[in-house]
Amino acid sequence: MSLLSSIRRWPPLNQWAERLDQWRFGTVDSTGPIGLRGEQAAARLLRKKGLVIVAANESDRAGEIDLIAADRKSRSIIFVEVKTLQTTKPGHPAERVDENKQRRITQAALRFLKRRRLLGTRCRFDVVAIWWPNPEGQPDRIDHYEAAFEAIGDHQLWA
């Protein structure tokens, strides 16, 4: 008998393992708005991949960035746009990150790097797409697209 099967057979140990998982990677508030739940689920996914969440909902006059993460291995900063769809209509959530949205994210990222004096730091732009048709349950599918787009606009990032 494997350890995993013994954990599943003994409910108190299974509950303990679930609480440990929530403590390490965060929880998702099932009563919050769909956008907030999507961002929490995306942050949880990124933490499981070994990234450190630096900021959430970072905004200024240039625009808003849903999540900002740091990758210790590659020593880079990752700007993450989260798109959550609750409908069953055809279409991919990542398609909603159009050129205008990419331009606003690029400008907000540049201002973030300037404020923190991190202009020489490597960075990339990711998109996390989430399908969440049932508001009471868990997301049906989460896709993480690393380096989903390049910096665009008049003030591109060069590092």
Short mmCIF file of C-alpha atoms in Angstrom, two decimals:
data_model
loop_
_atom_site.label_atom_id
_atom_site.label_comp_id
_atom_site.label_asym_id
_atom_site.label_seq_id
_atom_site.Cartn_x
_atom_site.Cartn_y
_atom_site.Cartn_z
CA MET A 1 0.00 0.00 0.00
CA SER A 2 1.43 3.35 -1.01
CA LEU A 3 1.58 6.38 1.24
CA LEU A 4 -0.82 8.31 -1.00
CA SER A 5 -3.49 5.63 -0.83
CA SER A 6 -3.16 5.44 2.95
CA ILE A 7 -3.58 9.23 3.17
CA ARG A 8 -6.78 9.05 1.13
CA ARG A 9 -8.15 6.26 3.31
CA TRP A 10 -7.59 8.16 6.55
CA PRO A 11 -9.70 11.38 6.48
CA PRO A 12 -7.88 13.34 9.25
CA LEU A 13 -4.57 12.96 7.42
CA ASN A 14 -6.20 13.91 4.14
CA GLN A 15 -7.64 17.09 5.72
CA TRP A 16 -4.24 17.92 7.18
CA ALA A 17 -2.59 17.51 3.76
CA GLU A 18 -5.22 19.78 2.19
CA ARG A 19 -4.66 22.47 4.84
CA LEU A 20 -0.89 22.25 4.30
CA ASP A 21 -1.42 22.67 0.56
CA GLN A 22 -3.61 25.74 1.16
CA TRP A 23 -1.04 27.22 3.53
CA ARG A 24 1.82 26.75 1.06
CA PHE A 25 0.11 27.89 -2.12
CA GLY A 26 -2.85 30.00 -1.00
CA THR A 27 -6.58 29.59 -1.15
CA VAL A 28 -9.31 30.66 -3.52
CA ASP A 29 -12.22 32.61 -2.04
CA SER A 30 -15.30 30.87 -3.43
CA THR A 31 -17.57 33.79 -2.48
CA GLY A 32 -15.63 36.53 -4.27
CA PRO A 33 -16.20 37.90 -7.75
CA ILE A 34 -15.10 35.74 -10.67
CA GLY A 35 -12.14 37.99 -11.55
CA LEU A 36 -10.74 37.84 -8.03
CA ARG A 37 -11.17 34.07 -7.89
CA GLY A 38 -9.35 33.76 -11.20
CA GLU A 39 -6.43 35.85 -9.96
CA GLN A 40 -6.23 33.79 -6.75
CA ALA A 41 -6.27 30.54 -8.74
CA ALA A 42 -3.56 31.90 -11.06
CA ALA A 43 -1.40 32.98 -8.10
CA ARG A 44 -1.81 29.51 -6.59
CA LEU A 45 -0.71 27.91 -9.89
CA LEU A 46 2.33 30.18 -10.16
CA ARG A 47 3.38 29.42 -6.57
CA LYS A 48 3.15 25.70 -7.33
CA LYS A 49 5.52 26.30 -10.25
CA GLY A 50 8.05 27.84 -7.86
CA LEU A 51 7.44 31.53 -8.55
CA VAL A 52 7.15 34.16 -5.84
CA ILE A 53 4.20 36.55 -6.07
CA VAL A 54 5.59 40.06 -5.59
CA ALA A 55 2.44 42.13 -6.16
CA ALA A 56 -1.20 41.75 -7.14
CA ASN A 57 -3.38 44.31 -8.91
CA GLU A 58 -0.52 46.77 -9.33
CA SER A 59 -1.97 49.83 -11.01
CA ASP A 60 -1.07 53.38 -11.87
CA ARG A 61 -2.04 55.84 -14.58
CA ALA A 62 -0.45 53.68 -17.29
CA GLY A 63 -2.62 50.63 -16.55
CA GLU A 64 -3.00 47.63 -14.32
CA ILE A 65 -1.04 44.41 -13.98
CA ASP A 66 -2.94 41.52 -12.41
CA LEU A 67 0.04 39.66 -10.93
CA ILE A 68 3.76 40.32 -10.72
CA ALA A 69 5.95 37.34 -9.92
CA ALA A 70 9.67 36.73 -9.52
CA ASP A 71 11.52 33.68 -10.77
CA ARG A 72 14.52 33.00 -8.58
CA LYS A 73 16.09 30.53 -11.00
CA SER A 74 16.20 32.79 -14.03
CA ARG A 75 16.38 35.98 -11.94
CA SER A 76 13.57 37.58 -13.89
CA ILE A 77 10.32 39.40 -13.24
CA ILE A 78 7.13 38.06 -14.74
CA PHE A 79 4.14 40.28 -15.47
CA VAL A 80 1.00 38.15 -15.60
CA GLU A 81 -2.36 39.00 -17.14
CA VAL A 82 -5.19 36.77 -15.90
CA LYS A 83 -8.30 36.25 -18.04
CA THR A 84 -11.21 34.31 -16.53
CA LEU A 85 -14.28 33.28 -18.51
CA GLN A 86 -17.46 32.14 -16.84
CA THR A 87 -19.46 31.52 -20.00
CA THR A 88 -19.51 28.46 -22.22
CA LYS A 89 -19.39 30.58 -25.38
CA PRO A 90 -16.71 29.64 -27.88
CA GLY A 91 -13.46 31.52 -27.69
CA HIS A 92 -10.31 31.38 -25.66
CA PRO A 93 -9.80 33.71 -22.68
CA ALA A 94 -6.26 34.53 -23.84
CA GLU A 95 -7.68 35.97 -27.07
CA ARG A 96 -9.00 38.87 -25.02
CA VAL A 97 -5.46 40.14 -24.44
CA ASP A 98 -5.38 42.21 -27.61
CA GLU A 99 -2.74 44.65 -28.82
CA ASN A 100 -4.17 47.59 -26.86
CA LYS A 101 -4.15 45.56 -23.64
CA GLN A 102 -0.59 44.42 -24.35
CA ARG A 103 0.48 48.05 -24.87
CA ARG A 104 -1.10 49.14 -21.55
CA ILE A 105 0.52 46.21 -19.71
CA THR A 106 3.90 47.08 -21.26
CA GLN A 107 3.62 50.71 -20.16
CA ALA A 108 2.56 49.72 -16.63
CA ALA A 109 5.43 47.22 -16.45
CA LEU A 110 7.94 49.85 -17.55
CA ARG A 111 6.68 52.27 -14.90
CA PHE A 112 6.84 49.49 -12.26
CA LEU A 113 10.46 48.70 -13.21
CA LYS A 114 11.39 52.40 -13.13
CA ARG A 115 9.81 52.93 -9.69
CA ARG A 116 11.64 49.92 -8.27
CA ARG A 117 14.92 50.76 -10.07
CA LEU A 118 14.90 47.38 -11.84
CA LEU A 119 15.33 48.51 -15.45
CA GLY A 120 18.24 46.12 -16.07
CA THR A 121 16.27 43.08 -14.89
CA ARG A 122 15.04 40.45 -17.32
CA CYS A 123 11.28 40.26 -17.62
CA ARG A 124 8.58 38.51 -19.57
CA PHE A 125 4.84 38.76 -20.07
CA ASP A 126 2.66 35.72 -19.31
CA VAL A 127 -1.05 35.09 -19.71
CA VAL A 128 -3.08 32.74 -17.51
CA ALA A 129 -6.39 31.70 -19.09
CA ILE A 130 -9.06 30.21 -16.82
CA TRP A 131 -12.42 28.63 -17.66
CA TRP A 132 -14.74 28.75 -14.66
CA PRO A 133 -18.30 27.92 -15.79
CA ASN A 134 -19.55 26.78 -12.37
CA PRO A 135 -19.22 29.61 -9.81
CA GLU A 136 -19.52 27.26 -6.83
CA GLY A 137 -16.92 24.72 -7.98
CA GLN A 138 -13.31 24.69 -9.07
CA PRO A 139 -12.09 25.99 -12.44
CA ASP A 140 -12.51 23.54 -15.30
CA ARG A 141 -9.23 24.42 -16.98
CA ILE A 142 -6.24 26.67 -16.34
CA ASP A 143 -3.69 27.37 -19.08
CA HIS A 144 -0.44 29.20 -18.36
CA TYR A 145 1.25 30.72 -21.40
CA GLU A 146 4.82 31.73 -20.64
CA ALA A 147 6.22 34.61 -22.70
CA ALA A 148 2.80 35.05 -24.31
CA PHE A 149 3.72 38.37 -25.91
CA GLU A 150 6.64 40.74 -26.32
CA ALA A 151 6.76 44.29 -25.00
CA ILE A 152 5.06 46.60 -27.48
CA GLY A 153 4.57 50.33 -27.78
CA ASP A 154 6.65 53.47 -28.01
CA HIS A 155 8.64 52.65 -24.87
CA GLN A 156 9.56 49.01 -25.29
CA LEU A 157 11.61 47.16 -22.72
CA TRP A 158 15.14 46.16 -23.60
CA ALA A 159 17.07 44.04 -21.15
#
